[in-house]
Amino acid sequence: MEGIKAHKDPKLPPPIEVAEGPEWVEALTLLDRDVAHTLLAAARTLYPHDGLPERVYRRVVLHFDRMAAHSPAAAQSFAEFVDRVDAAMPLPFRELSESYRVAVLKGMETSAAFRLVQRSTVRFLYDDVEVWQAFGYEGASVHLGGYATRGFNDLDWLPDPPAGI
């Protein structure tokens, strides 16, 4: 959105840098290329936003990689998830059309592996300052003096109230 500058609390770590081209997978430490592309397809299928660049979904997968590197249980769950979605149809999950990917995900939505991928995608996708900016959310403002001095009452998207109220 034009004119909106999203801010994250400067005490928090900056977003993970992601390469634009296919070399983004070189940043992975544990997950392999095929697993990463399958998780990327799953994240985009779970939360499709045409206006978001591919790099925000890649950043989600890089977070998954960090989770897997720090937790053998998470690594096992990601591997189980990829094994299950890839075994569900004759083609690998990432090569399926969106409708087939949705059907595969619906078929496993009660599994622990699905819940890990789904919930972690929510966490990492919607906590991305680039996503905030795309959606028009300005983010934290405490370090900028708070909302009161930064247009707290600039509700230009609402109609004016009726006279006399």
PDB file of C-alpha atoms in Angstrom:
ATOM      1  CA  MET A   1       0.000   0.000   0.000  1.00  0.00           C
ATOM      2  CA  GLU A   2       1.289   3.365  -0.923  1.00  0.00           C
ATOM      3  CA  GLY A   3       2.021   5.798   1.857  1.00  0.00           C
ATOM      4  CA  ILE A   4       2.073   3.132   4.560  1.00  0.00           C
ATOM      5  CA  LYS A   5       5.383   2.351   6.210  1.00  0.00           C
ATOM      6  CA  ALA A   6       5.237  -0.711   8.445  1.00  0.00           C
ATOM      7  CA  HIS A   7       7.416  -0.735  11.569  1.00  0.00           C
ATOM      8  CA  LYS A   8       8.512  -3.613  13.723  1.00  0.00           C
ATOM      9  CA  ASP A   9       9.804  -3.058  17.228  1.00  0.00           C
ATOM     10  CA  PRO A  10      13.543  -2.420  16.718  1.00  0.00           C
ATOM     11  CA  LYS A  11      14.276  -4.656  19.721  1.00  0.00           C
ATOM     12  CA  LEU A  12      13.096  -7.633  17.647  1.00  0.00           C
ATOM     13  CA  PRO A  13      15.352  -9.323  15.089  1.00  0.00           C
ATOM     14  CA  PRO A  14      15.101  -8.055  11.514  1.00  0.00           C
ATOM     15  CA  PRO A  15      13.408 -10.210   8.857  1.00  0.00           C
ATOM     16  CA  ILE A  16      15.411 -13.038   7.337  1.00  0.00           C
ATOM     17  CA  GLU A  17      17.039 -11.967   4.079  1.00  0.00           C
ATOM     18  CA  VAL A  18      15.813 -14.062   1.147  1.00  0.00           C
ATOM     19  CA  ALA A  19      17.400 -14.328  -2.286  1.00  0.00           C
ATOM     20  CA  GLU A  20      15.050 -13.511  -5.174  1.00  0.00           C
ATOM     21  CA  GLY A  21      16.016 -16.365  -7.490  1.00  0.00           C
ATOM     22  CA  PRO A  22      16.217 -20.131  -7.125  1.00  0.00           C
ATOM     23  CA  GLU A  23      19.362 -19.769  -5.008  1.00  0.00           C
ATOM     24  CA  TRP A  24      17.173 -18.965  -1.985  1.00  0.00           C
ATOM     25  CA  VAL A  25      17.334 -22.661  -1.051  1.00  0.00           C
ATOM     26  CA  GLU A  26      21.077 -22.327  -0.456  1.00  0.00           C
ATOM     27  CA  ALA A  27      20.236 -20.573   2.819  1.00  0.00           C
ATOM     28  CA  LEU A  28      18.650 -23.776   4.165  1.00  0.00           C
ATOM     29  CA  THR A  29      20.638 -25.563   6.841  1.00  0.00           C
ATOM     30  CA  LEU A  30      18.610 -28.750   7.371  1.00  0.00           C
ATOM     31  CA  LEU A  31      15.702 -29.016   4.954  1.00  0.00           C
ATOM     32  CA  ASP A  32      16.542 -30.120   1.426  1.00  0.00           C
ATOM     33  CA  ARG A  33      15.433 -28.372  -1.763  1.00  0.00           C
ATOM     34  CA  ASP A  34      12.464 -30.681  -2.497  1.00  0.00           C
ATOM     35  CA  VAL A  35      11.143 -30.487   1.071  1.00  0.00           C
ATOM     36  CA  ALA A  36      11.491 -26.704   0.993  1.00  0.00           C
ATOM     37  CA  HIS A  37       9.565 -26.398  -2.275  1.00  0.00           C
ATOM     38  CA  THR A  38       6.817 -28.670  -0.959  1.00  0.00           C
ATOM     39  CA  LEU A  39       6.507 -26.613   2.239  1.00  0.00           C
ATOM     40  CA  LEU A  40       6.487 -23.447   0.140  1.00  0.00           C
ATOM     41  CA  ALA A  41       3.588 -24.808  -1.941  1.00  0.00           C
ATOM     42  CA  ALA A  42       1.759 -25.765   1.254  1.00  0.00           C
ATOM     43  CA  ALA A  43       2.211 -22.314   2.820  1.00  0.00           C
ATOM     44  CA  ARG A  44       0.974 -20.586  -0.325  1.00  0.00           C
ATOM     45  CA  THR A  45      -1.974 -22.996  -0.589  1.00  0.00           C
ATOM     46  CA  LEU A  46      -2.950 -22.518   3.049  1.00  0.00           C
ATOM     47  CA  TYR A  47      -2.743 -18.715   2.904  1.00  0.00           C
ATOM     48  CA  PRO A  48      -2.975 -17.561  -0.723  1.00  0.00           C
ATOM     49  CA  HIS A  49      -2.480 -13.849  -1.252  1.00  0.00           C
ATOM     50  CA  ASP A  50      -1.910 -12.945  -4.886  1.00  0.00           C
ATOM     51  CA  GLY A  51      -0.461  -9.569  -3.919  1.00  0.00           C
ATOM     52  CA  LEU A  52       2.307 -11.008  -1.754  1.00  0.00           C
ATOM     53  CA  PRO A  53       5.687 -11.715  -3.322  1.00  0.00           C
ATOM     54  CA  GLU A  54       7.093 -15.224  -3.292  1.00  0.00           C
ATOM     55  CA  ARG A  55       9.874 -14.128  -0.926  1.00  0.00           C
ATOM     56  CA  VAL A  56       7.489 -13.788   2.054  1.00  0.00           C
ATOM     57  CA  TYR A  57       6.484 -17.438   1.639  1.00  0.00           C
ATOM     58  CA  ARG A  58      10.141 -18.394   1.195  1.00  0.00           C
ATOM     59  CA  ARG A  59      10.883 -16.589   4.447  1.00  0.00           C
ATOM     60  CA  VAL A  60       8.258 -18.809   6.145  1.00  0.00           C
ATOM     61  CA  VAL A  61      10.111 -21.888   4.890  1.00  0.00           C
ATOM     62  CA  LEU A  62      13.420 -20.495   6.146  1.00  0.00           C
ATOM     63  CA  HIS A  63      11.779 -20.155   9.563  1.00  0.00           C
ATOM     64  CA  PHE A  64      10.662 -23.792   9.272  1.00  0.00           C
ATOM     65  CA  ASP A  65      14.275 -24.701   8.538  1.00  0.00           C
ATOM     66  CA  ARG A  66      15.430 -22.916  11.692  1.00  0.00           C
ATOM     67  CA  MET A  67      12.731 -24.679  13.704  1.00  0.00           C
ATOM     68  CA  ALA A  68      13.809 -28.051  12.312  1.00  0.00           C
ATOM     69  CA  ALA A  69      17.474 -27.320  13.038  1.00  0.00           C
ATOM     70  CA  HIS A  70      16.645 -26.548  16.680  1.00  0.00           C
ATOM     71  CA  SER A  71      14.062 -29.256  17.297  1.00  0.00           C
ATOM     72  CA  PRO A  72      14.317 -32.862  16.130  1.00  0.00           C
ATOM     73  CA  ALA A  73      10.578 -33.218  16.823  1.00  0.00           C
ATOM     74  CA  ALA A  74       9.796 -30.321  14.470  1.00  0.00           C
ATOM     75  CA  ALA A  75      12.144 -31.766  11.848  1.00  0.00           C
ATOM     76  CA  GLN A  76      10.321 -35.100  12.138  1.00  0.00           C
ATOM     77  CA  SER A  77       6.919 -33.417  11.798  1.00  0.00           C
ATOM     78  CA  PHE A  78       7.978 -31.469   8.704  1.00  0.00           C
ATOM     79  CA  ALA A  79       9.328 -34.684   7.146  1.00  0.00           C
ATOM     80  CA  GLU A  80       6.097 -36.518   7.988  1.00  0.00           C
ATOM     81  CA  PHE A  81       4.035 -33.699   6.499  1.00  0.00           C
ATOM     82  CA  VAL A  82       5.993 -33.731   3.229  1.00  0.00           C
ATOM     83  CA  ASP A  83       5.901 -37.538   3.019  1.00  0.00           C
ATOM     84  CA  ARG A  84       2.125 -37.555   3.493  1.00  0.00           C
ATOM     85  CA  VAL A  85       1.283 -34.780   1.038  1.00  0.00           C
ATOM     86  CA  ASP A  86       3.613 -36.208  -1.599  1.00  0.00           C
ATOM     87  CA  ALA A  87       2.152 -39.704  -1.212  1.00  0.00           C
ATOM     88  CA  ALA A  88      -1.462 -38.525  -1.478  1.00  0.00           C
ATOM     89  CA  MET A  89      -1.517 -38.200  -5.281  1.00  0.00           C
ATOM     90  CA  PRO A  90       0.470 -39.615  -8.222  1.00  0.00           C
ATOM     91  CA  LEU A  91       2.318 -36.289  -8.653  1.00  0.00           C
ATOM     92  CA  PRO A  92       4.399 -34.526  -6.021  1.00  0.00           C
ATOM     93  CA  PHE A  93       2.317 -32.074  -3.981  1.00  0.00           C
ATOM     94  CA  ARG A  94       4.090 -28.994  -5.331  1.00  0.00           C
ATOM     95  CA  GLU A  95       3.161 -29.993  -8.923  1.00  0.00           C
ATOM     96  CA  LEU A  96      -0.558 -30.381  -8.212  1.00  0.00           C
ATOM     97  CA  SER A  97      -3.144 -27.777  -9.144  1.00  0.00           C
ATOM     98  CA  GLU A  98      -4.434 -25.652  -6.298  1.00  0.00           C
ATOM     99  CA  SER A  99      -7.701 -27.578  -6.016  1.00  0.00           C
ATOM    100  CA  TYR A 100      -5.856 -30.887  -5.600  1.00  0.00           C
ATOM    101  CA  ARG A 101      -3.442 -29.343  -3.078  1.00  0.00           C
ATOM    102  CA  VAL A 102      -6.421 -28.067  -1.070  1.00  0.00           C
ATOM    103  CA  ALA A 103      -8.012 -31.532  -1.151  1.00  0.00           C
ATOM    104  CA  VAL A 104      -4.786 -33.163   0.048  1.00  0.00           C
ATOM    105  CA  LEU A 105      -4.451 -30.666   2.898  1.00  0.00           C
ATOM    106  CA  LYS A 106      -8.095 -31.101   3.930  1.00  0.00           C
ATOM    107  CA  GLY A 107      -7.501 -34.831   4.101  1.00  0.00           C
ATOM    108  CA  MET A 108      -4.812 -34.433   6.728  1.00  0.00           C
ATOM    109  CA  GLU A 109      -5.932 -31.358   8.651  1.00  0.00           C
ATOM    110  CA  THR A 110      -6.413 -33.317  11.901  1.00  0.00           C
ATOM    111  CA  SER A 111      -2.818 -34.583  11.965  1.00  0.00           C
ATOM    112  CA  ALA A 112      -0.168 -33.110  14.237  1.00  0.00           C
ATOM    113  CA  ALA A 113       2.156 -32.560  11.266  1.00  0.00           C
ATOM    114  CA  PHE A 114      -0.509 -30.506   9.467  1.00  0.00           C
ATOM    115  CA  ARG A 115      -1.203 -28.446  12.584  1.00  0.00           C
ATOM    116  CA  LEU A 116       2.498 -27.650  12.952  1.00  0.00           C
ATOM    117  CA  VAL A 117       2.756 -26.473   9.337  1.00  0.00           C
ATOM    118  CA  GLN A 118      -0.535 -24.570   9.420  1.00  0.00           C
ATOM    119  CA  ARG A 119       0.038 -22.823  12.755  1.00  0.00           C
ATOM    120  CA  SER A 120       3.681 -22.047  12.037  1.00  0.00           C
ATOM    121  CA  THR A 121       2.732 -20.595   8.661  1.00  0.00           C
ATOM    122  CA  VAL A 122       0.242 -18.279  10.373  1.00  0.00           C
ATOM    123  CA  ARG A 123       2.865 -17.238  12.888  1.00  0.00           C
ATOM    124  CA  PHE A 124       5.657 -16.522  10.446  1.00  0.00           C
ATOM    125  CA  LEU A 125       3.664 -15.206   7.481  1.00  0.00           C
ATOM    126  CA  TYR A 126       1.552 -12.706   9.368  1.00  0.00           C
ATOM    127  CA  ASP A 127       4.429 -11.569  11.594  1.00  0.00           C
ATOM    128  CA  ASP A 128       6.380 -10.415   8.558  1.00  0.00           C
ATOM    129  CA  VAL A 129       6.778  -6.653   8.232  1.00  0.00           C
ATOM    130  CA  GLU A 130       6.615  -6.927   4.441  1.00  0.00           C
ATOM    131  CA  VAL A 131       3.197  -8.611   4.754  1.00  0.00           C
ATOM    132  CA  TRP A 132       2.089  -5.882   7.166  1.00  0.00           C
ATOM    133  CA  GLN A 133       3.094  -3.257   4.632  1.00  0.00           C
ATOM    134  CA  ALA A 134       1.229  -5.052   1.838  1.00  0.00           C
ATOM    135  CA  PHE A 135      -1.931  -5.183   3.967  1.00  0.00           C
ATOM    136  CA  GLY A 136      -1.659  -1.566   5.133  1.00  0.00           C
ATOM    137  CA  TYR A 137      -0.818  -2.351   8.762  1.00  0.00           C
ATOM    138  CA  GLU A 138       1.726   0.050  10.207  1.00  0.00           C
ATOM    139  CA  GLY A 139       2.819  -2.217  13.031  1.00  0.00           C
ATOM    140  CA  ALA A 140       4.429  -1.134  16.277  1.00  0.00           C
ATOM    141  CA  SER A 141       4.623   2.561  17.045  1.00  0.00           C
ATOM    142  CA  VAL A 142       5.909   2.747  20.611  1.00  0.00           C
ATOM    143  CA  HIS A 143       9.454   3.428  19.433  1.00  0.00           C
ATOM    144  CA  LEU A 144       8.050   6.210  17.201  1.00  0.00           C
ATOM    145  CA  GLY A 145       6.190   7.996  20.003  1.00  0.00           C
ATOM    146  CA  GLY A 146       2.970   5.982  19.980  1.00  0.00           C
ATOM    147  CA  TYR A 147      -0.191   6.247  17.935  1.00  0.00           C
ATOM    148  CA  ALA A 148      -1.560   9.435  19.525  1.00  0.00           C
ATOM    149  CA  THR A 149       1.061  11.620  17.858  1.00  0.00           C
ATOM    150  CA  ARG A 150       1.039   9.684  14.570  1.00  0.00           C
ATOM    151  CA  GLY A 151      -2.501  10.069  13.274  1.00  0.00           C
ATOM    152  CA  PHE A 152      -4.412   8.013  15.828  1.00  0.00           C
ATOM    153  CA  ASN A 153      -7.656   9.616  14.750  1.00  0.00           C
ATOM    154  CA  ASP A 154      -7.091   9.658  10.981  1.00  0.00           C
ATOM    155  CA  LEU A 155     -10.108   7.531  10.164  1.00  0.00           C
ATOM    156  CA  ASP A 156     -10.347   8.767   6.604  1.00  0.00           C
ATOM    157  CA  TRP A 157     -11.736   5.401   5.503  1.00  0.00           C
ATOM    158  CA  LEU A 158     -14.962   5.900   7.528  1.00  0.00           C
ATOM    159  CA  PRO A 159     -17.728   8.279   6.506  1.00  0.00           C
ATOM    160  CA  ASP A 160     -18.230  11.377   8.622  1.00  0.00           C
ATOM    161  CA  PRO A 161     -20.702  10.809  11.461  1.00  0.00           C
ATOM    162  CA  PRO A 162     -24.169  12.335  11.128  1.00  0.00           C
ATOM    163  CA  ALA A 163     -24.474  15.890  12.418  1.00  0.00           C
ATOM    164  CA  GLY A 164     -25.509  16.208  16.035  1.00  0.00           C
ATOM    165  CA  ILE A 165     -23.909  13.025  17.286  1.00  0.00           C
TER     166      ILE A 165
END
